[in-house]
Amino acid sequence: MARETQVAIVGGGPVGLGLAIELGQRGIHCVVVERETELHRIPKGQNLTQRTMEHFRTWGVEQQVRAARVMPPGYPASGVNAYGTLLGRYAHPWFRRSSVDGFYFAGNERLPQYLTEAVLRSRVAELPTVSCRYGTTVRRLDQRDDSVTIDTDDTTIVAEYAVGCDGSHSTVRGQAGISQTRTDHDRRMVLLVFRSRGLHELVSARFGEASFFNILHPELDGYWRFLGRVDVGESWFFHAPVPAATTASTLDPAALLASAVGDAFDLEVDYVGFWDLRIAVADDYRSRRTFIAGDAAHSHPPYGGYGINLGLEDARNLGWKLAAALEGWGGEALLDSYTDERRAVFVSTARDFIAAFIEDDRAFIAAHDPNRDEADFAEAWEERRRGSNRAVTEFEPNYEGSPLVFGPGGAVSSAVGSHEITARPGHHLAPPTPDTAGELFAALGSGFALIAAPDRREAMDGFATAAAAMRIPLAVVPAPAETTSTLGSHLVLVRPDHFVAWVGDGGAVDPQRVLATAVGR
């Protein structure tokens, strides 16, 4: 028997669940199809950025996610970069996420993905317009001009739109005929999950409070050995390159870990897995009425903790646009902009950060060797230390080149940017002051919002009238003059995903034109 819905979401991991919440809170009917019934307790996707925690605040689960943490409250989401071995001579702080706290409405968090998924599953269950079919496998997807039909192993779902959030081996991507561009690094990687009190004591004695550790070994040609805490005291994960023929039966976990850390310690291995290091991006994120998000659209090695955060931003970006199309106030160009905006950000992330990490480390190893010239190495290592937080401070995804925003001429959308309080079209809205952040965030609402100085009443009325005529949800947010002064504009139009679409001073502005551009009309 066929089941009809507005949106069918294939894949009930964090991205699929996040999209279901985004849609469900807007009253959109959707069905989530997920083949697994139980959560896999592999500690991946642990680093939740400040931006991701903003999503969770919007979705009503921020406090639940923070309560689910296994790390102590306030434990820093920062790391250590080491050369040779973790306990060797050369090591410095690395990846301090808290350094950009002031530019977001929420602080970062750290917990295993399966705990995040558990919170999201509970939230989805509260939404009357969302239903989940766990333990169900998709067999076939067919598109028509006005619908998508999905055959599962026990039913048929007919939806107005479908979204594949079903991972890097996406069935939906293949069925929809969306091609991929892949960059293989020809590296077999091992993932170890293990327990060790001894390692906790070794690391804490040397580094105090730190959550993850990157070990740059001169023989690995720029590829990392990467160690991270799951909790504080016992549980860990570890990624490292291994010979291509390595299997679980031929691997010696204790010896590999001792080589990386620089000292032997007792451990109990809970899991051994392998994966191939590659970067892949879909050539389009849309095929007619079918979209892809998360790992189905883009996948990469877990360098920098970008994966889950990029996927959840996909969900936030696509969710409001699908709702706009279904409610009749979003143009076709709005749906096309999902690829324009999100694909450009991933391509930049892969090129300017992930691949750049590997290339920079490879060049550093080739140029500097403490056994050859220790003074030269020490000087170069100090230079690396000074630039060690670039992956945090310069990672500022933006849509400056999007057709939906009034960005600067010739701009392109990118993951590279700068964190500023000033409101800039195409960039994430930052809180103007810490003491007003919560109030402003709540006032933005779930649709568009116009933040306006108190003396711009004519412009406020003009935008409100135009939005009503175009059936675009718009909250007019009168703000103190000091707020708009800090944001740098008397008028700031904010999208439902809290990116700035337009800024102005209230002069000769055509609200209908501004709004039409912002919604792809």
Coordinates of C-alpha atoms in Angstrom, one line a residue:
M1 CA 0.0 0.0 0.0
A2 CA 1.4 3.4 -1.0
R3 CA 2.0 6.0 1.6
E4 CA 2.0 9.7 0.7
T5 CA 4.0 12.4 2.3
Q6 CA 5.6 15.8 1.4
V7 CA 9.3 14.8 1.9
A8 CA 10.8 11.3 2.1
I9 CA 14.2 11.3 3.8
V10 CA 16.3 8.2 3.2
G11 CA 18.8 7.8 6.1
G12 CA 18.2 8.4 9.7
G13 CA 21.6 9.4 10.9
P14 CA 22.2 12.9 12.4
V15 CA 21.8 14.6 9.0
G16 CA 18.5 12.9 8.1
L17 CA 17.2 13.4 11.6
G18 CA 18.2 17.0 11.6
L19 CA 16.5 17.6 8.3
A20 CA 13.3 15.9 9.6
I21 CA 13.4 18.2 12.7
E22 CA 13.9 21.3 10.5
L23 CA 11.0 20.3 8.3
G24 CA 8.8 18.9 11.1
Q25 CA 9.0 22.1 13.2
R26 CA 7.7 24.0 10.1
G27 CA 4.7 21.7 9.8
I28 CA 6.0 19.8 6.8
H29 CA 5.0 16.1 6.7
C30 CA 7.9 13.8 6.1
V31 CA 8.9 10.1 6.5
V32 CA 12.4 9.0 7.6
V33 CA 13.5 5.6 6.3
E34 CA 16.5 4.1 8.1
R35 CA 17.8 0.6 7.6
E36 CA 19.3 0.3 11.1
T37 CA 17.3 -0.1 14.3
E38 CA 20.1 0.3 16.8
L39 CA 22.7 3.0 17.2
H40 CA 26.3 2.0 16.4
R41 CA 28.5 2.8 19.3
I42 CA 31.5 3.8 17.2
P43 CA 32.8 7.2 18.5
K44 CA 32.8 9.3 15.4
G45 CA 31.5 12.8 14.7
Q46 CA 32.4 14.0 18.1
N47 CA 33.4 17.6 17.5
L48 CA 30.2 19.7 17.4
T49 CA 31.0 23.3 16.4
Q50 CA 29.4 26.5 17.8
R51 CA 27.4 26.7 14.5
T52 CA 26.1 23.1 15.0
M53 CA 25.1 24.0 18.5
E54 CA 23.1 26.9 17.0
H55 CA 21.2 24.4 14.9
F56 CA 20.5 22.3 18.0
R57 CA 19.2 25.4 19.8
T58 CA 16.9 26.1 16.8
W59 CA 15.7 22.5 16.9
G60 CA 15.0 22.5 20.6
V61 CA 17.7 20.0 21.7
E62 CA 20.7 22.1 22.7
Q63 CA 20.4 21.4 26.4
Q64 CA 19.6 17.7 25.8
V65 CA 22.8 17.4 23.7
R66 CA 24.9 19.1 26.4
A67 CA 23.4 16.9 29.1
A68 CA 24.3 13.8 27.1
R69 CA 28.0 14.6 27.0
V70 CA 30.5 12.1 28.5
M71 CA 33.3 14.8 28.8
P72 CA 33.2 17.0 31.9
P73 CA 31.4 20.3 31.4
G74 CA 33.8 22.9 30.1
Y75 CA 36.5 20.4 29.1
P76 CA 38.2 22.2 26.2
A77 CA 37.6 21.0 22.6
S78 CA 41.2 21.7 21.7
G79 CA 44.1 19.5 20.7
V80 CA 47.9 19.0 20.4
N81 CA 50.0 18.8 17.3
A82 CA 53.2 16.6 17.8
Y83 CA 56.1 15.6 15.7
G84 CA 57.5 12.0 15.7
T85 CA 55.7 10.8 18.8
L86 CA 53.1 12.3 21.0
L87 CA 55.5 12.4 24.0
G88 CA 58.5 13.5 22.0
R89 CA 60.3 16.8 22.2
Y90 CA 58.1 18.8 19.8
A91 CA 54.5 19.5 20.5
H92 CA 52.3 22.5 20.7
P93 CA 48.6 23.5 21.2
W94 CA 46.4 23.0 18.1
F95 CA 42.8 23.6 17.0
R96 CA 41.4 25.8 19.8
R97 CA 37.7 26.0 18.8
S98 CA 36.9 28.3 21.7
S99 CA 38.9 31.1 20.0
V100 CA 35.8 32.0 17.9
D101 CA 33.1 31.6 20.6
G102 CA 32.2 35.3 20.4
F103 CA 31.0 35.1 16.9
Y104 CA 28.2 32.5 17.5
F105 CA 25.1 32.3 19.6
A106 CA 26.2 29.0 21.3
G107 CA 29.4 27.4 22.5
N108 CA 30.8 24.2 21.0
E109 CA 30.4 20.7 22.5
R110 CA 32.0 17.3 22.2
L111 CA 30.3 13.9 22.4
P112 CA 30.1 10.7 20.4
Q113 CA 27.8 10.7 17.4
Y114 CA 25.6 7.9 18.7
L115 CA 24.7 10.0 21.8
T116 CA 23.8 13.0 19.5
E117 CA 21.7 10.6 17.4
A118 CA 19.8 9.4 20.4
V119 CA 18.9 13.0 21.3
L120 CA 17.8 13.7 17.8
R121 CA 15.7 10.5 17.6
S122 CA 13.9 11.5 20.8
R123 CA 13.2 15.0 19.3
V124 CA 11.8 13.6 16.1
A125 CA 9.5 11.3 18.0
E126 CA 7.9 14.5 19.5
L127 CA 6.9 16.0 16.1
P128 CA 3.5 15.0 14.9
T129 CA 4.2 15.6 11.2
V130 CA 7.3 13.3 11.1
S131 CA 7.3 9.5 11.2
C132 CA 10.3 7.2 11.2
R133 CA 10.6 3.7 9.8
Y134 CA 13.6 2.1 11.4
G135 CA 14.8 -1.3 10.1
T136 CA 13.6 -0.5 6.6
T137 CA 15.7 -0.7 3.4
V138 CA 15.2 1.3 0.2
R139 CA 15.1 -0.8 -2.9
R140 CA 14.3 1.6 -5.7
L141 CA 13.6 5.3 -6.4
D142 CA 11.7 6.6 -9.4
Q143 CA 11.1 10.3 -10.3
R144 CA 8.2 11.8 -12.1
D145 CA 7.4 15.4 -12.9
D146 CA 5.3 15.9 -9.8
S147 CA 6.5 13.2 -7.3
V148 CA 9.1 10.7 -6.2
T149 CA 8.3 7.1 -5.6
I150 CA 10.4 5.1 -3.2
D151 CA 10.0 1.3 -2.9
T152 CA 11.2 -0.2 0.4
D153 CA 11.3 -3.8 1.5
D154 CA 7.8 -3.5 3.0
T155 CA 6.0 -0.5 1.5
T156 CA 5.9 2.2 -1.2
I157 CA 6.3 5.9 -0.3
V158 CA 5.1 8.6 -2.7
A159 CA 6.6 12.1 -1.9
E160 CA 6.7 15.5 -3.5
Y161 CA 10.5 15.5 -2.8
A162 CA 13.1 13.0 -1.6
V163 CA 16.4 13.6 0.1
G164 CA 19.2 11.0 0.4
C165 CA 21.0 11.3 3.7
D166 CA 22.2 7.7 3.4
G167 CA 25.9 8.0 3.6
S168 CA 28.9 7.8 1.2
H169 CA 27.6 4.7 -0.6
S170 CA 24.2 6.4 -1.1
T171 CA 21.5 4.3 -2.8
V172 CA 19.6 7.5 -3.5
R173 CA 22.5 9.2 -5.2
G174 CA 23.0 6.2 -7.5
Q175 CA 19.3 5.8 -8.2
A176 CA 18.9 9.5 -9.0
G177 CA 21.8 9.3 -11.5
I178 CA 24.0 11.8 -9.6
S179 CA 27.7 11.4 -10.5
Q180 CA 30.7 11.9 -8.1
T181 CA 34.2 13.3 -8.4
R182 CA 36.7 11.4 -6.2
T183 CA 40.2 12.1 -5.2
D184 CA 41.8 8.9 -3.9
H185 CA 44.9 9.1 -1.7
D186 CA 45.6 5.4 -1.9
R187 CA 45.9 5.0 1.9
R188 CA 44.4 2.3 4.0
M189 CA 43.5 3.6 7.4
V190 CA 42.8 1.8 10.6
L191 CA 40.3 2.9 13.3
L192 CA 41.0 1.5 16.8
V193 CA 38.6 2.0 19.7
F194 CA 40.1 1.1 22.9
R195 CA 40.3 1.6 26.7
S196 CA 43.4 2.6 28.7
R197 CA 43.8 4.3 32.0
G198 CA 47.5 4.2 31.5
L199 CA 47.3 6.4 28.4
H200 CA 45.1 8.9 30.2
E201 CA 47.8 9.2 32.9
L202 CA 50.6 9.6 30.3
V203 CA 48.8 12.2 28.3
S204 CA 47.4 14.2 31.2
A205 CA 50.8 14.4 32.9
R206 CA 52.2 16.0 29.7
F207 CA 49.4 18.0 28.3
G208 CA 46.7 18.5 31.0
E209 CA 43.3 19.0 29.5
A210 CA 43.3 18.3 25.8
S211 CA 40.8 16.3 23.7
F212 CA 42.6 15.2 20.5
F213 CA 46.2 14.7 19.4
N214 CA 47.7 14.8 15.9
I215 CA 51.0 13.0 15.4
L216 CA 53.0 14.1 12.4
H217 CA 55.5 11.2 11.6
P218 CA 58.3 11.8 9.1
E219 CA 57.8 8.5 7.4
L220 CA 54.1 9.0 6.7
D221 CA 54.4 11.6 3.9
G222 CA 52.0 14.1 5.5
Y223 CA 49.3 11.7 6.6
W224 CA 48.3 11.7 10.3
R225 CA 48.2 9.5 13.2
F226 CA 45.3 10.9 15.1
L227 CA 44.3 10.1 18.7
G228 CA 41.3 11.3 20.6
R229 CA 39.5 11.0 23.8
V230 CA 36.0 9.5 24.0
D231 CA 35.7 10.3 27.6
V232 CA 38.2 11.6 30.2
G233 CA 39.9 8.7 31.9
E234 CA 39.6 5.6 29.9
S235 CA 38.1 5.5 26.3
W236 CA 39.9 6.5 23.1
F237 CA 39.9 6.3 19.4
F238 CA 42.9 6.2 17.0
H239 CA 43.2 6.6 13.2
A240 CA 46.5 5.9 11.4
P241 CA 47.8 4.8 7.9
V242 CA 48.7 1.1 7.7
P243 CA 50.1 -1.1 4.9
A244 CA 47.5 -1.9 2.3
A245 CA 47.4 -5.6 3.1
T246 CA 46.8 -5.1 6.9
T247 CA 43.9 -7.0 8.4
A248 CA 42.6 -7.2 12.0
S249 CA 44.5 -10.5 12.4
T250 CA 47.8 -9.1 11.3
L251 CA 47.6 -5.8 13.1
D252 CA 49.4 -5.3 16.5
P253 CA 47.4 -2.5 18.1
A254 CA 49.6 -2.2 21.1
A255 CA 52.8 -1.8 19.1
L256 CA 51.2 0.7 16.7
L257 CA 49.9 2.8 19.5
A258 CA 53.2 2.7 21.4
S259 CA 55.0 3.8 18.3
A260 CA 52.6 6.8 17.9
V261 CA 52.6 7.8 21.6
G262 CA 56.3 7.2 22.3
D263 CA 55.7 4.8 25.2
A264 CA 54.0 1.5 25.9
F265 CA 50.8 1.2 28.0
D266 CA 48.2 -1.3 28.8
L267 CA 45.0 -1.3 26.7
E268 CA 41.9 -3.2 25.9
V269 CA 40.8 -3.1 22.2
D270 CA 37.0 -2.8 21.7
Y271 CA 36.9 -2.3 17.9
V272 CA 39.2 -2.6 14.8
G273 CA 38.0 -1.3 11.5
F274 CA 39.5 -0.1 8.2
W275 CA 38.7 2.7 5.7
D276 CA 40.2 4.1 2.6
L277 CA 41.4 7.7 2.7
R278 CA 39.7 9.7 -0.1
I279 CA 37.7 12.9 -0.8
A280 CA 34.5 12.7 -2.8
V281 CA 31.9 15.3 -3.9
A282 CA 28.8 14.9 -5.9
D283 CA 28.7 16.8 -9.1
D284 CA 25.3 18.1 -8.3
Y285 CA 23.3 18.0 -5.0
R286 CA 20.0 17.9 -6.9
S287 CA 18.4 15.7 -9.6
R288 CA 14.9 17.0 -10.4
R289 CA 12.9 16.3 -7.2
T290 CA 15.6 14.4 -5.4
F291 CA 18.4 16.0 -3.3
I292 CA 21.3 14.5 -1.4
A293 CA 22.9 15.8 1.9
G294 CA 25.7 14.9 4.3
D295 CA 28.0 12.0 3.3
A296 CA 25.8 11.2 0.4
A297 CA 26.8 14.5 -1.1
H298 CA 30.4 14.8 0.1
S299 CA 32.8 12.6 2.1
H300 CA 36.3 13.1 3.3
P301 CA 38.8 11.8 5.9
P302 CA 38.0 12.9 9.5
Y303 CA 40.6 15.7 9.5
G304 CA 39.4 18.8 11.3
G305 CA 36.1 17.4 12.5
Y306 CA 34.2 18.9 9.6
G307 CA 32.0 15.9 8.6
I308 CA 29.0 15.9 10.9
N309 CA 29.0 19.7 11.0
L310 CA 29.0 20.1 7.2
G311 CA 26.2 17.6 7.0
L312 CA 24.0 19.3 9.6
E313 CA 24.5 22.7 7.8
D314 CA 23.3 20.9 4.6
A315 CA 20.1 20.0 6.5
R316 CA 19.6 23.5 7.8
N317 CA 20.1 25.0 4.4
L318 CA 17.9 22.6 2.5
G319 CA 15.2 22.4 5.1
W320 CA 13.9 25.9 4.9
K321 CA 14.2 25.9 1.1
L322 CA 12.1 22.8 0.8
A323 CA 9.5 24.2 3.2
A324 CA 9.4 27.4 1.2
A325 CA 8.8 25.5 -2.1
L326 CA 6.1 23.4 -0.5
E327 CA 4.4 26.4 1.1
G328 CA 4.5 28.3 -2.3
W329 CA 6.7 31.3 -1.4
G330 CA 10.0 29.9 -2.7
G331 CA 11.0 30.0 -6.3
E332 CA 12.6 27.1 -8.3
A333 CA 15.9 29.0 -8.1
L334 CA 15.7 28.7 -4.3
L335 CA 15.9 24.9 -4.6
D336 CA 18.8 25.1 -7.1
S337 CA 20.7 27.4 -4.7
Y338 CA 21.1 24.5 -2.4
T339 CA 23.8 23.1 -4.7
D340 CA 25.2 26.5 -5.5
E341 CA 25.8 27.3 -1.8
R342 CA 26.6 24.0 -0.1
R343 CA 28.7 22.3 -2.9
A344 CA 30.9 25.4 -3.1
V345 CA 31.5 25.3 0.6
F346 CA 32.5 21.7 0.6
V347 CA 34.8 22.0 -2.4
S348 CA 36.6 24.8 -0.6
T349 CA 36.7 22.9 2.7
A350 CA 38.3 19.9 0.9
R351 CA 40.7 22.0 -1.0
D352 CA 41.6 24.8 1.4
F353 CA 41.7 22.8 4.6
I354 CA 41.6 19.0 4.4
A355 CA 43.9 18.6 1.3
A356 CA 45.9 21.6 2.4
F357 CA 46.6 20.0 5.8
I358 CA 48.1 17.0 4.0
E359 CA 50.1 19.1 1.5
D360 CA 51.4 21.5 4.1
D361 CA 52.5 18.7 6.4
R362 CA 54.2 16.8 3.4
A363 CA 56.1 20.0 2.5
F364 CA 57.1 20.6 6.1
I365 CA 58.5 17.0 6.5
A366 CA 60.4 17.3 3.3
A367 CA 62.0 20.6 4.2
H368 CA 62.7 20.2 7.9
D369 CA 64.3 17.4 9.8
P370 CA 65.6 17.7 13.4
N371 CA 68.2 15.1 12.8
R372 CA 69.6 17.0 9.9
D373 CA 69.4 20.6 11.3
E374 CA 67.8 20.9 14.7
A375 CA 68.0 24.7 14.8
D376 CA 66.2 25.0 11.4
F377 CA 63.6 22.5 12.6
A378 CA 63.0 24.3 15.9
E379 CA 62.5 27.6 14.1
A380 CA 60.1 26.1 11.5
W381 CA 58.2 24.3 14.3
E382 CA 57.7 27.5 16.1
E383 CA 56.3 29.1 12.9
R384 CA 53.8 26.2 12.7
R385 CA 52.8 26.8 16.3
R386 CA 52.0 30.4 15.6
G387 CA 49.7 29.4 12.7
S388 CA 48.3 26.3 14.4
N389 CA 44.7 27.8 14.8
R390 CA 44.2 28.8 11.1
A391 CA 41.8 25.9 10.6
V392 CA 39.5 27.4 13.2
T393 CA 39.9 31.2 12.6
E394 CA 39.9 31.0 8.8
F395 CA 37.2 28.4 8.5
E396 CA 34.1 30.6 8.0
P397 CA 31.8 29.1 5.4
N398 CA 30.0 31.8 3.5
Y399 CA 27.7 32.3 0.5
E400 CA 29.0 35.5 -0.9
G401 CA 28.7 34.3 -4.4
S402 CA 25.1 33.0 -4.0
P403 CA 22.4 34.3 -6.3
L404 CA 20.2 34.7 -3.3
V405 CA 22.3 37.3 -1.5
F406 CA 23.5 40.8 -2.2
G407 CA 27.2 40.0 -1.9
P408 CA 30.1 42.0 -3.3
G409 CA 30.6 41.9 -7.1
G410 CA 32.6 39.0 -8.4
A411 CA 32.4 37.1 -5.0
V412 CA 32.4 33.4 -4.7
S413 CA 31.0 31.2 -2.0
S414 CA 33.7 29.5 0.0
A415 CA 34.7 27.9 3.3
V416 CA 37.5 30.5 3.7
G417 CA 36.6 33.7 5.4
S418 CA 37.0 35.9 8.5
H419 CA 35.0 36.1 11.7
E420 CA 33.5 39.5 12.1
I421 CA 30.6 41.0 14.1
T422 CA 29.7 43.3 11.2
A423 CA 26.7 41.9 9.2
R424 CA 27.9 40.9 5.7
P425 CA 25.6 39.5 3.0
G426 CA 26.3 35.8 2.5
H427 CA 27.8 35.4 6.0
H428 CA 26.5 33.9 9.2
L429 CA 24.9 36.5 11.5
A430 CA 27.1 37.0 14.6
P431 CA 25.7 38.2 18.0
P432 CA 26.4 41.9 18.3
T433 CA 26.9 41.7 22.0
P434 CA 27.1 38.7 24.4
D435 CA 24.5 40.1 26.8
T436 CA 21.9 40.5 24.1
A437 CA 22.7 37.3 22.1
G438 CA 20.0 35.1 23.6
E439 CA 17.2 37.7 23.2
L440 CA 18.2 38.4 19.6
F441 CA 18.5 34.7 18.6
A442 CA 14.9 34.1 19.9
A443 CA 13.5 37.2 18.1
L444 CA 14.8 36.0 14.7
G445 CA 12.1 33.3 14.6
S446 CA 11.9 30.5 12.0
G447 CA 11.4 32.7 8.9
F448 CA 13.1 35.7 7.5
A449 CA 13.9 38.5 10.0
L450 CA 14.6 42.2 9.5
I451 CA 16.8 43.7 12.2
A452 CA 16.1 47.4 12.1
A453 CA 17.3 50.5 13.9
P454 CA 14.4 52.3 15.7
D455 CA 14.4 55.3 13.4
R456 CA 13.9 53.1 10.2
R457 CA 10.1 52.7 10.7
E458 CA 9.3 53.4 7.0
A459 CA 11.6 50.7 5.9
M460 CA 10.2 48.3 8.5
D461 CA 6.7 48.9 7.3
G462 CA 7.7 48.5 3.7
F463 CA 9.3 45.2 4.2
A464 CA 6.4 43.9 6.3
T465 CA 3.9 44.9 3.6
A466 CA 6.0 43.4 0.8
A467 CA 6.5 40.1 2.7
A468 CA 2.8 39.8 3.5
A469 CA 1.9 40.3 -0.2
M470 CA 4.5 37.7 -1.2
R471 CA 3.4 35.3 1.6
I472 CA 7.0 35.3 2.9
P473 CA 7.3 34.8 6.7
L474 CA 9.1 37.8 8.1
A475 CA 9.7 38.9 11.7
V476 CA 10.5 42.6 12.0
V477 CA 12.9 43.0 14.9
P478 CA 13.4 46.6 16.1
A479 CA 16.8 46.8 17.7
P480 CA 18.6 49.4 19.8
A481 CA 20.7 51.8 17.8
E482 CA 23.8 50.4 19.5
T483 CA 22.9 46.9 18.1
T484 CA 22.6 48.0 14.5
S485 CA 25.7 50.2 14.9
T486 CA 27.7 47.2 16.0
L487 CA 26.3 45.2 13.1
G488 CA 27.3 48.0 10.8
S489 CA 24.0 48.6 9.1
H490 CA 20.6 50.2 10.0
L491 CA 18.8 47.3 8.3
V492 CA 19.9 43.6 8.2
L493 CA 17.8 41.0 6.4
V494 CA 18.5 37.6 7.9
R495 CA 17.5 34.3 6.3
P496 CA 15.8 31.4 8.1
D497 CA 19.2 29.7 8.4
H498 CA 20.6 32.9 10.0
F499 CA 22.8 33.9 7.1
V500 CA 22.6 37.5 6.1
A501 CA 20.8 38.1 2.8
W502 CA 21.0 41.9 2.5
V503 CA 22.1 45.0 4.5
G504 CA 21.0 48.6 3.9
D505 CA 20.5 52.0 5.5
G506 CA 16.8 52.5 4.6
G507 CA 17.3 54.9 1.7
A508 CA 16.0 54.1 -1.8
V509 CA 15.3 50.5 -1.1
D510 CA 12.8 48.3 -2.9
P511 CA 11.7 45.7 -0.3
Q512 CA 9.9 43.5 -2.9
R513 CA 13.0 43.3 -5.1
V514 CA 15.2 42.4 -2.1
L515 CA 12.8 39.7 -0.8
A516 CA 12.3 38.3 -4.3
T517 CA 16.0 37.8 -4.7
A518 CA 16.4 36.3 -1.3
V519 CA 13.8 33.6 -2.1
G520 CA 14.8 32.8 -5.6
R521 CA 12.0 34.7 -7.3

